[in-house]
mmCIF file of N, CA and C in Angstrom:
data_model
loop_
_atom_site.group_PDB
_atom_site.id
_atom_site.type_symbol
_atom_site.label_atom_id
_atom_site.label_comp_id
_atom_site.label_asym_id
_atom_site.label_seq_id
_atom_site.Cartn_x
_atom_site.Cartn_y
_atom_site.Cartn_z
ATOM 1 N N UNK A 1 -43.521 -13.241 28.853
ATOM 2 C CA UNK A 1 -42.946 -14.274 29.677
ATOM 3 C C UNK A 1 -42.337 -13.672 30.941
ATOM 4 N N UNK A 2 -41.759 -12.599 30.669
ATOM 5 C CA UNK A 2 -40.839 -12.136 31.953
ATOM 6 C C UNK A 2 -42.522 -11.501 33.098
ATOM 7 N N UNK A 3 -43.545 -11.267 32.347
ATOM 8 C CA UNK A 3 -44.223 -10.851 33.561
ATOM 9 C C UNK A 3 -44.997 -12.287 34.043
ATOM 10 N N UNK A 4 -44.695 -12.695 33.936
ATOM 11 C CA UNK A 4 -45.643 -14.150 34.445
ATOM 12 C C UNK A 4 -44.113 -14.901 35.354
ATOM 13 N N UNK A 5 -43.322 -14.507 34.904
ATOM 14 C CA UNK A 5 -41.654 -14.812 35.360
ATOM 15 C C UNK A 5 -42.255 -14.178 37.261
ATOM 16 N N UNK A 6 -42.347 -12.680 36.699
ATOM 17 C CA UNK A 6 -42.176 -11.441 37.670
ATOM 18 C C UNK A 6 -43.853 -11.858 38.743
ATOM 19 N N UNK A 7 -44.431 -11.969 38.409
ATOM 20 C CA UNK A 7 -45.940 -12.322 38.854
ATOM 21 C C UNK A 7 -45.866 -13.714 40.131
ATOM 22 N N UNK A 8 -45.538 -14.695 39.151
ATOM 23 C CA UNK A 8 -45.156 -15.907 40.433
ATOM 24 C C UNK A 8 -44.088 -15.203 41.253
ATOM 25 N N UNK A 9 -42.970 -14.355 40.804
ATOM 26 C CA UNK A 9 -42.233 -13.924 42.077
ATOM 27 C C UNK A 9 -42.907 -13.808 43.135
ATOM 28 N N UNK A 10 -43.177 -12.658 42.415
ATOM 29 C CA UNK A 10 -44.193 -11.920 43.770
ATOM 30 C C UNK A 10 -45.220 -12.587 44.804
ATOM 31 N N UNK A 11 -46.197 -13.385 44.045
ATOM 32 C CA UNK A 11 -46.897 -14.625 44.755
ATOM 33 C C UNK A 11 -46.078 -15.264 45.678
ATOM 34 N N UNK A 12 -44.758 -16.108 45.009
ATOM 35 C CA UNK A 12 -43.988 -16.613 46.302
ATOM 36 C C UNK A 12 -43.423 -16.163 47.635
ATOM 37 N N UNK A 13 -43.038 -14.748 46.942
ATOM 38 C CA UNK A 13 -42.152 -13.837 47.836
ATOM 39 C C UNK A 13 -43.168 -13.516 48.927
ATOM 40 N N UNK A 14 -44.478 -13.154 48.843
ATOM 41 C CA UNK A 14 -45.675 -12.533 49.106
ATOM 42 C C UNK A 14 -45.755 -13.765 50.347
ATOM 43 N N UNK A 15 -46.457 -15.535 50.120
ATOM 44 C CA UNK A 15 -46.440 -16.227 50.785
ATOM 45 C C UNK A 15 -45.596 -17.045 51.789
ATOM 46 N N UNK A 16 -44.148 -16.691 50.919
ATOM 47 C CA UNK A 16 -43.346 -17.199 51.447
ATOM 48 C C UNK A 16 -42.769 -16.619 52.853
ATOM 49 N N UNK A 17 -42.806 -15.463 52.818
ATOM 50 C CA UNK A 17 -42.021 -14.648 53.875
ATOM 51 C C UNK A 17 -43.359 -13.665 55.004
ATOM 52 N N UNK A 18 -44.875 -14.693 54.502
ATOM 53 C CA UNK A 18 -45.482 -13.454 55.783
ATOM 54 C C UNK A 18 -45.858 -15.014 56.568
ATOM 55 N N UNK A 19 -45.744 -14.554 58.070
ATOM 56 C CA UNK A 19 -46.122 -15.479 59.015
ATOM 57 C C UNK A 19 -46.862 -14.962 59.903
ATOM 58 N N UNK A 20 -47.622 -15.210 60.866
ATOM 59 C CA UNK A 20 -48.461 -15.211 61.634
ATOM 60 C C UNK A 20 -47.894 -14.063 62.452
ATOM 61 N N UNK A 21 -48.445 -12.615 62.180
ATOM 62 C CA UNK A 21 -48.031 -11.522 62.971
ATOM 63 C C UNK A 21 -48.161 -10.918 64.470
ATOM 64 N N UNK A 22 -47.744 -10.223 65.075
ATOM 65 C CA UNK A 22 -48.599 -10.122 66.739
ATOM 66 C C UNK A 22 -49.556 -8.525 66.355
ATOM 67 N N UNK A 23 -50.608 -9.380 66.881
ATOM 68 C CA UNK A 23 -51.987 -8.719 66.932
ATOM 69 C C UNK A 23 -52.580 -9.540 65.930
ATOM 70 N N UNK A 24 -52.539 -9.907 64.886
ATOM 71 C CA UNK A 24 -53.109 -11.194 64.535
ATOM 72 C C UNK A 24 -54.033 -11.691 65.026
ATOM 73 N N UNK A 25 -55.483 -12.143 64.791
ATOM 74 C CA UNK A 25 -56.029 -13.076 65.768
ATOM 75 C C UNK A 25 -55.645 -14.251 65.687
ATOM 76 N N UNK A 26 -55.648 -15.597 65.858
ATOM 77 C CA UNK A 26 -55.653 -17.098 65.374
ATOM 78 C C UNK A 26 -57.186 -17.193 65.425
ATOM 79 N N UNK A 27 -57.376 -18.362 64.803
ATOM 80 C CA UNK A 27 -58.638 -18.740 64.375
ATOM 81 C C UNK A 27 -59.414 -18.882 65.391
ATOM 82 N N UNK A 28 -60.629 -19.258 65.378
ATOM 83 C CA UNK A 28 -61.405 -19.739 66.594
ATOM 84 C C UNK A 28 -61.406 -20.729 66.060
ATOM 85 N N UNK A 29 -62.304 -21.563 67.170
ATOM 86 C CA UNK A 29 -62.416 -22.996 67.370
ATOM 87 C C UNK A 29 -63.356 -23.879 66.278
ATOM 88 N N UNK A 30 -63.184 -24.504 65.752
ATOM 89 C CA UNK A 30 -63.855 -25.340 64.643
ATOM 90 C C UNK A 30 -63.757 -24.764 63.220
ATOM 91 N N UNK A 31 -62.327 -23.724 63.454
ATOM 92 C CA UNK A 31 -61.969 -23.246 62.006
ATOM 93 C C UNK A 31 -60.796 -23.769 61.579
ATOM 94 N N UNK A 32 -60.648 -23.111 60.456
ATOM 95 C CA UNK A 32 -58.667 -23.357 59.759
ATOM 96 C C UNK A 32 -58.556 -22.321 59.049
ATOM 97 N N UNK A 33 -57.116 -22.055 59.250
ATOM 98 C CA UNK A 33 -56.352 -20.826 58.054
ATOM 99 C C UNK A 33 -56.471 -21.166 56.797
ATOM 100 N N UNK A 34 -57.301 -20.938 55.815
ATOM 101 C CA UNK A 34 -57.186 -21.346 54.554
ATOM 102 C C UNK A 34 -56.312 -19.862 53.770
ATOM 103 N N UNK A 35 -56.059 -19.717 54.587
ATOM 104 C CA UNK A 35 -54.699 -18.455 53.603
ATOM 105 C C UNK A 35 -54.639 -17.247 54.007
ATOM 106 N N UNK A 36 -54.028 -16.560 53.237
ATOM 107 C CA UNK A 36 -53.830 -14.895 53.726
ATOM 108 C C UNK A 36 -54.246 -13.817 52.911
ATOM 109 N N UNK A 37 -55.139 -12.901 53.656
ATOM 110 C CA UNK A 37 -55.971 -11.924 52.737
ATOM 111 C C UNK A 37 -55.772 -10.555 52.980
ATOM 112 N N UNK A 38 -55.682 -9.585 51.699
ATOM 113 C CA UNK A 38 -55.460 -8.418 52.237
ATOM 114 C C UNK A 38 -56.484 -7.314 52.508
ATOM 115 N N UNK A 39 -56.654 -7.006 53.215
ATOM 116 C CA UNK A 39 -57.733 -6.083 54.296
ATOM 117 C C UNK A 39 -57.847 -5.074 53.421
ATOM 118 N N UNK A 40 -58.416 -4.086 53.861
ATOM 119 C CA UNK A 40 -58.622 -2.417 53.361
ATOM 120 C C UNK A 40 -57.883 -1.776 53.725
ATOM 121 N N UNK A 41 -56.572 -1.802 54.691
ATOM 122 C CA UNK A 41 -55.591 -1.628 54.916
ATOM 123 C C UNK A 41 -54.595 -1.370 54.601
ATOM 124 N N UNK A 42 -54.227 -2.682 53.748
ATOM 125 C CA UNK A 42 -53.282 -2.872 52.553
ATOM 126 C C UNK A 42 -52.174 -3.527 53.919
ATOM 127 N N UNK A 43 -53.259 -4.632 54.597
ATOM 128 C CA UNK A 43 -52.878 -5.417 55.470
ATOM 129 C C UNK A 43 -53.141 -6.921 55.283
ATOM 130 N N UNK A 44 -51.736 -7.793 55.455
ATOM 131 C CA UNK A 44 -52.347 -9.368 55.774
ATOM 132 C C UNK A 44 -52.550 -9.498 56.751
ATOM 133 N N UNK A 45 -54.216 -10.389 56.539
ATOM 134 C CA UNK A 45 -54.822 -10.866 57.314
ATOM 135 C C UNK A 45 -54.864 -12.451 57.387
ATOM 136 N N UNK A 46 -55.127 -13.356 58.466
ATOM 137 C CA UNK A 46 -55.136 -14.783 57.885
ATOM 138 C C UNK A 46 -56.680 -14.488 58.141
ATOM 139 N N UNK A 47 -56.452 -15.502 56.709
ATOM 140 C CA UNK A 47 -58.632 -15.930 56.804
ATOM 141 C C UNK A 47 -58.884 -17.546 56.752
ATOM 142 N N UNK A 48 -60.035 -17.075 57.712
ATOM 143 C CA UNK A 48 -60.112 -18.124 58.422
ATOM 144 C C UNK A 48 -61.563 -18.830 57.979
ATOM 145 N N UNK A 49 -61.722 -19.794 58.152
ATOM 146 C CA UNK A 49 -62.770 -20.548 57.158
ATOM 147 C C UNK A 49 -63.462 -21.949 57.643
ATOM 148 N N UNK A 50 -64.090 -21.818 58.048
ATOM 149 C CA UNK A 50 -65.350 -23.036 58.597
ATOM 150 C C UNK A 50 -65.492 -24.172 57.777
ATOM 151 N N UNK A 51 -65.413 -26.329 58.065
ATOM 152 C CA UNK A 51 -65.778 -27.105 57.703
ATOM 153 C C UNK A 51 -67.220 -26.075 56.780
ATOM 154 N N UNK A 52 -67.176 -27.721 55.716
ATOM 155 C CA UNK A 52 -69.012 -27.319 55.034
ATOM 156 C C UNK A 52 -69.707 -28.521 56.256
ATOM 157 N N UNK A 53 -70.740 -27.719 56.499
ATOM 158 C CA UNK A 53 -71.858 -28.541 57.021
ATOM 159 C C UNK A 53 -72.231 -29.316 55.913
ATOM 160 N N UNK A 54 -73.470 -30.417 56.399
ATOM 161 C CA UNK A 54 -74.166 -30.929 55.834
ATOM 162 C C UNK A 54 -75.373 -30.438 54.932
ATOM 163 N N UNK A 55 -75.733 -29.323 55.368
ATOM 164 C CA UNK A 55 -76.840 -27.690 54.750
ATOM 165 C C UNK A 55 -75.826 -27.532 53.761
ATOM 166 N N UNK A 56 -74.991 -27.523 54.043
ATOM 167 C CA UNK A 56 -73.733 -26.398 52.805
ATOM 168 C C UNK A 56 -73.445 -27.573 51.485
ATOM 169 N N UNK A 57 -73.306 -28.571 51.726
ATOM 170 C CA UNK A 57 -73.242 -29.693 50.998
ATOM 171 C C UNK A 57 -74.238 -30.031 50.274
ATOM 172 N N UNK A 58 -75.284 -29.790 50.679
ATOM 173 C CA UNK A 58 -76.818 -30.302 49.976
ATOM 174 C C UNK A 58 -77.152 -28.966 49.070
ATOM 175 N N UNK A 59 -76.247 -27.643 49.624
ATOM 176 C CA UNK A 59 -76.778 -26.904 49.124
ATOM 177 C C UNK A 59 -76.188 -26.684 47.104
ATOM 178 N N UNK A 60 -74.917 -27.002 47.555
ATOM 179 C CA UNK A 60 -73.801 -26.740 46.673
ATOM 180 C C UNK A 60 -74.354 -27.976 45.473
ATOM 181 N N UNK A 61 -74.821 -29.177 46.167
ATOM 182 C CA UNK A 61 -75.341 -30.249 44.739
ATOM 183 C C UNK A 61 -76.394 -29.875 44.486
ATOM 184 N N UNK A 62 -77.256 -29.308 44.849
ATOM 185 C CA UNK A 62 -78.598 -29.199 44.161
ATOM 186 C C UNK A 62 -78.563 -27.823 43.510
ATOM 187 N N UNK A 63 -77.239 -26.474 43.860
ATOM 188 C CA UNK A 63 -76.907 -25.472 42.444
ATOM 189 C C UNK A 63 -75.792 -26.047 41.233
ATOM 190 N N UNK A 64 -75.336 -26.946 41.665
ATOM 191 C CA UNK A 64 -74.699 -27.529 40.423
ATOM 192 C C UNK A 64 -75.937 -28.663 39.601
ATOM 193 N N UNK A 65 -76.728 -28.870 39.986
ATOM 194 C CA UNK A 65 -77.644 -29.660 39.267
ATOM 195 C C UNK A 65 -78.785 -28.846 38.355
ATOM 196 N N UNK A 66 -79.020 -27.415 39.445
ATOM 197 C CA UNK A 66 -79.921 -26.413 38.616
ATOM 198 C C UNK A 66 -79.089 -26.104 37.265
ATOM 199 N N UNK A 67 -77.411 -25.784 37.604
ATOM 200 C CA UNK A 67 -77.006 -24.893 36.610
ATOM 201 C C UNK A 67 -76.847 -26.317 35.302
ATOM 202 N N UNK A 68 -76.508 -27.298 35.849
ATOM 203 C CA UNK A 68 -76.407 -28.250 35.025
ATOM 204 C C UNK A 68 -77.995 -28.393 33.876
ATOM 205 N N UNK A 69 -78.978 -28.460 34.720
ATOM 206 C CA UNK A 69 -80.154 -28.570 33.933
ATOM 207 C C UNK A 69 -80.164 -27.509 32.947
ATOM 208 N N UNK A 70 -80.260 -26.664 33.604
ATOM 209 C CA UNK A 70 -80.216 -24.979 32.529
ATOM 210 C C UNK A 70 -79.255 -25.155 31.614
ATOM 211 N N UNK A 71 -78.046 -25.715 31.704
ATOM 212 C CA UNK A 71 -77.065 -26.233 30.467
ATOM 213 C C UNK A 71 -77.689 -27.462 29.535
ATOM 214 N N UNK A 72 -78.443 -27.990 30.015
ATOM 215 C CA UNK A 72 -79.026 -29.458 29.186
ATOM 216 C C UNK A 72 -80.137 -28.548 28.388
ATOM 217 N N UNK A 73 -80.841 -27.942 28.844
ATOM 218 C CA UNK A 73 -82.489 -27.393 28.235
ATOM 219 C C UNK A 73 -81.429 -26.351 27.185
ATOM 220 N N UNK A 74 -80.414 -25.552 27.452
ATOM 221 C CA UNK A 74 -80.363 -24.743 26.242
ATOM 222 C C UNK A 74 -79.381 -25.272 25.189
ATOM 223 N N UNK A 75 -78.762 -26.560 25.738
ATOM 224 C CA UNK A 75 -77.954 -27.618 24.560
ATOM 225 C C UNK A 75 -79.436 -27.956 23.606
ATOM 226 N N UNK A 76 -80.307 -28.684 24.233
ATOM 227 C CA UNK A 76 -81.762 -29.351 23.712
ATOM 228 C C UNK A 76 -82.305 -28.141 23.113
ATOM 229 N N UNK A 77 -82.574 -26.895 23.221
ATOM 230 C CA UNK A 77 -82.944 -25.681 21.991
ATOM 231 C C UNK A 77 -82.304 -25.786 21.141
ATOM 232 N N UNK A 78 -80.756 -25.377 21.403
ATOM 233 C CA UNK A 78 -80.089 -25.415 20.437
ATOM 234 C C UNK A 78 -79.943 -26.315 19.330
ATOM 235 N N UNK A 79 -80.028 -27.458 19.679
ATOM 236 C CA UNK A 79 -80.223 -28.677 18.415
ATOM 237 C C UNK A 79 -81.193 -28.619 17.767
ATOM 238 N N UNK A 80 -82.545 -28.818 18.654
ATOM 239 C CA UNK A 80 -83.755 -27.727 18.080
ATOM 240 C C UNK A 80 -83.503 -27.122 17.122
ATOM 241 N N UNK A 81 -83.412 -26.093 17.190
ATOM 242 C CA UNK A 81 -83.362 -25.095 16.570
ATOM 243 C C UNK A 81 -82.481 -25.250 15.570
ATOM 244 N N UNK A 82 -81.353 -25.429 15.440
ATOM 245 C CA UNK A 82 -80.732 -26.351 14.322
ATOM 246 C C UNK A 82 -81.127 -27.205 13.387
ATOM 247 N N UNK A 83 -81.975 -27.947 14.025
ATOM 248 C CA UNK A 83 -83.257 -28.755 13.093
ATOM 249 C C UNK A 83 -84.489 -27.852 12.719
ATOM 250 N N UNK A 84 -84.821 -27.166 13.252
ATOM 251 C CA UNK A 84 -85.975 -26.294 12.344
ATOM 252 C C UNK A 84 -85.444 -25.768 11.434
ATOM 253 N N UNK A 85 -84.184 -25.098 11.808
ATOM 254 C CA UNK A 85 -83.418 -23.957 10.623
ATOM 255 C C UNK A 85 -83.063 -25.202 9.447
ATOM 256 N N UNK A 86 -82.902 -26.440 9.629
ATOM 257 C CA UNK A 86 -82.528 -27.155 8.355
ATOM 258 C C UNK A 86 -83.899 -27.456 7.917
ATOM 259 N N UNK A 87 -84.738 -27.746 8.357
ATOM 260 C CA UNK A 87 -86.205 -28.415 8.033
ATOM 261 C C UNK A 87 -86.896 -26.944 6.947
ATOM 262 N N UNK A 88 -86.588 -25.795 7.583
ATOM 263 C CA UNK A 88 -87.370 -24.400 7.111
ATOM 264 C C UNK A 88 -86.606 -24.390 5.683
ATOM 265 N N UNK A 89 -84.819 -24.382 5.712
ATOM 266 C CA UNK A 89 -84.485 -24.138 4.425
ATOM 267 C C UNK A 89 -84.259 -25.141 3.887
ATOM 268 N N UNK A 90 -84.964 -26.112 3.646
ATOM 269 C CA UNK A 90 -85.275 -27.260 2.774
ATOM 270 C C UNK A 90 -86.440 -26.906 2.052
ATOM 271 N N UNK A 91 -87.598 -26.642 2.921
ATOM 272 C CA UNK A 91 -88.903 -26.212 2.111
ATOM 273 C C UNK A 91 -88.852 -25.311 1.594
ATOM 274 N N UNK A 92 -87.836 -24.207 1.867
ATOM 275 C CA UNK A 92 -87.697 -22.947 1.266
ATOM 276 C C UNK A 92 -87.143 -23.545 -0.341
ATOM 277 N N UNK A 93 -86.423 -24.238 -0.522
ATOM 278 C CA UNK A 93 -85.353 -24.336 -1.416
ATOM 279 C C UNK A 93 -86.605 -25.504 -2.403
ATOM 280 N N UNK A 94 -86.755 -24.958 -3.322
ATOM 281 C CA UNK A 94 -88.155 -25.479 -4.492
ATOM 282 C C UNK A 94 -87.276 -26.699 -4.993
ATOM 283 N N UNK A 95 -85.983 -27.008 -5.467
ATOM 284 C CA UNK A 95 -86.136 -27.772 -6.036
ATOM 285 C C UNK A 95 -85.823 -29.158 -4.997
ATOM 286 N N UNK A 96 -85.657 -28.854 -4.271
ATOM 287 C CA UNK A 96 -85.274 -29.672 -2.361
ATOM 288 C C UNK A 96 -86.809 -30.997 -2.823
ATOM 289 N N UNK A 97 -87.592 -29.633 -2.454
ATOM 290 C CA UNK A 97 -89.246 -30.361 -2.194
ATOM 291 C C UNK A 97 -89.815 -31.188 -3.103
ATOM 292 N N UNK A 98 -89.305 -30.788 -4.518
ATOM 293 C CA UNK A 98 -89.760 -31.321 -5.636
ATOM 294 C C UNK A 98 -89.383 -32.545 -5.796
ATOM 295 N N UNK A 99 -87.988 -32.595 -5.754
ATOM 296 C CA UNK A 99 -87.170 -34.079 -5.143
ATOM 297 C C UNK A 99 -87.813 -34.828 -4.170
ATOM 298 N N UNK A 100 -88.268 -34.203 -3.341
ATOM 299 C CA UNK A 100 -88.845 -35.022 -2.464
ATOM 300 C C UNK A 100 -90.056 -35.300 -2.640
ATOM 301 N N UNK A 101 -91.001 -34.758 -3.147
ATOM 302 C CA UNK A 101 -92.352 -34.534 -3.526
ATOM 303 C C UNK A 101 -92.439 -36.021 -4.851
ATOM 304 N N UNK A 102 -91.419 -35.835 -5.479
ATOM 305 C CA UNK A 102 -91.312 -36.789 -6.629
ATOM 306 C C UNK A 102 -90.962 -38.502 -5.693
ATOM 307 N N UNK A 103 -90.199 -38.158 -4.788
ATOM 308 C CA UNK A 103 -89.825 -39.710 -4.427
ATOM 309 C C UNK A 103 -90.914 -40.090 -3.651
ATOM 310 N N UNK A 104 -92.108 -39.228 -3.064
ATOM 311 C CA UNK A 104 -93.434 -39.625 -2.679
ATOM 312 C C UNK A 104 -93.879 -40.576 -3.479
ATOM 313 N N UNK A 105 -94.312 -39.518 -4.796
ATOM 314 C CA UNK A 105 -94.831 -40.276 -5.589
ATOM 315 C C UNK A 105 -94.322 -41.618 -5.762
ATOM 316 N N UNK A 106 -93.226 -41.641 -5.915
ATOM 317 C CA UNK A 106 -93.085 -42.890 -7.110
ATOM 318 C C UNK A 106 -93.035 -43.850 -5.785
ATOM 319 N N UNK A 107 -93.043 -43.648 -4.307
ATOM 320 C CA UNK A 107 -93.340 -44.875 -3.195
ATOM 321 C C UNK A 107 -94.794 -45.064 -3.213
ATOM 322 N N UNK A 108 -95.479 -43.954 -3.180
ATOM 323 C CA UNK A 108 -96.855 -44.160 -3.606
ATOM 324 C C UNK A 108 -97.247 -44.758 -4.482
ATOM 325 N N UNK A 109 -97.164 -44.930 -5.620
ATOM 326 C CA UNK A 109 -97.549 -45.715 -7.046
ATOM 327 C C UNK A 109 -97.056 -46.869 -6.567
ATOM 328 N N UNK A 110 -95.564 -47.353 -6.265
ATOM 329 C CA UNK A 110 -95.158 -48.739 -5.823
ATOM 330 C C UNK A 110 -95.889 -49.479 -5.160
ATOM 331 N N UNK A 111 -96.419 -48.564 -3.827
ATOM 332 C CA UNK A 111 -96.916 -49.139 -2.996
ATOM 333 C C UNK A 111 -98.810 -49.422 -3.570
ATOM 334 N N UNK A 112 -99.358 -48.691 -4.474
ATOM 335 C CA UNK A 112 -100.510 -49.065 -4.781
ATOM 336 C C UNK A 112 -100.548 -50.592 -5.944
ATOM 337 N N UNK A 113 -99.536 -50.302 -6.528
ATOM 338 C CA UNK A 113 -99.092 -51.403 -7.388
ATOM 339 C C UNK A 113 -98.665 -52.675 -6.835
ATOM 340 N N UNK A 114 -98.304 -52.709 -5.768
ATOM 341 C CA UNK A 114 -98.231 -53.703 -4.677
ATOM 342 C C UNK A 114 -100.107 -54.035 -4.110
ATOM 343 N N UNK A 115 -100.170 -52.770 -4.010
ATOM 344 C CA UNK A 115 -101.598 -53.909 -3.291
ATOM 345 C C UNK A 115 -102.595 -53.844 -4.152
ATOM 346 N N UNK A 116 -102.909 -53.653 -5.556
ATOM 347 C CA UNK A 116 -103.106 -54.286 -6.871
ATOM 348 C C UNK A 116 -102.758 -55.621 -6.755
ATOM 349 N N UNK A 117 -101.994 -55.851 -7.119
ATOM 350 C CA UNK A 117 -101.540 -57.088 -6.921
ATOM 351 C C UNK A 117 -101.905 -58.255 -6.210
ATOM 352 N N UNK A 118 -102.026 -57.833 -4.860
ATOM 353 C CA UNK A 118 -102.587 -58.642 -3.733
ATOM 354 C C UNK A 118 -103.998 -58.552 -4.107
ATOM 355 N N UNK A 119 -104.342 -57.533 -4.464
ATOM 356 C CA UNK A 119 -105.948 -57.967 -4.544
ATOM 357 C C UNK A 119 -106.106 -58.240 -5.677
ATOM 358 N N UNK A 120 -105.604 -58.397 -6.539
ATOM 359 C CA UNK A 120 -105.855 -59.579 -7.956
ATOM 360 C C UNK A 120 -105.521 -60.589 -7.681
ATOM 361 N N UNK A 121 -104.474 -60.923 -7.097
ATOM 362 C CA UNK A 121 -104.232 -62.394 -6.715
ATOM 363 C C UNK A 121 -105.240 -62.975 -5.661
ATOM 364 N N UNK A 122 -106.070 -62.119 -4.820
ATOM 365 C CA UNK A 122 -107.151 -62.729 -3.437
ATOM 366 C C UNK A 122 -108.467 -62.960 -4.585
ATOM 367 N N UNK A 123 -108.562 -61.863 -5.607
ATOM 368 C CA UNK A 123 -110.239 -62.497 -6.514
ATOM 369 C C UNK A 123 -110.167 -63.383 -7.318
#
């Protein structure tokens, strides 16, 4: 706790007390100060940062839509694959199949015994 105490200090102390120095550049024209960065120096610098165009905008939705897809296709394996792994150890497991193999049957016989029926009752 005391370093997360000691950490925001520093952050505040850090932002709070540096201002726009001489030799400094200011921004150029069609920018803004989006904050203060430290150089190779072990100097603040303000950095300075350009509107998004309309390029920059189109660009940014159509990589959140790639990364989004690539998140949908390996959710959709994954379930996949979840379903094969249950489908595989079902058939693996003998008495699974047999159970099931048996409730064939006995829909099968029903169902022939049903259309017995119908065709004794049509002659």
């Amino acid at each position: 706790m005391d370093f997360i105490k000691w950490s925001l200090n520093a952050v505040d102390t850090i932002f709070s007390t540096r201002g726009q120095g001489s030799g400094e550049p200011n921004c150029p024209a069609e920018t803004f100060a989006a904050g203060y960065v430290m150089d190779s120096w072990a100097k603040w610098r303000v950095m300075c940062m350009a509107p998004l165009s309309l390029e920059d905008i189109e660009d940014i939705y159509l990589f959140v839509t790639l990364i989004t897809g690539f998140l949908l296709m390996g959710l959709g394996g994954a379930l996949l694959y979840r379903r094969l792994v249950k489908a595989v150890s079902a058939a693996q497991n003998p008495a699974v199949m047999d159970r099931k193999l048996e409730n064939i049957m006995k829909k099968l016989a029903a169902m022939q015994q049903a259309l017995d029926l119908e065709t004794s009752a049509r002659y």
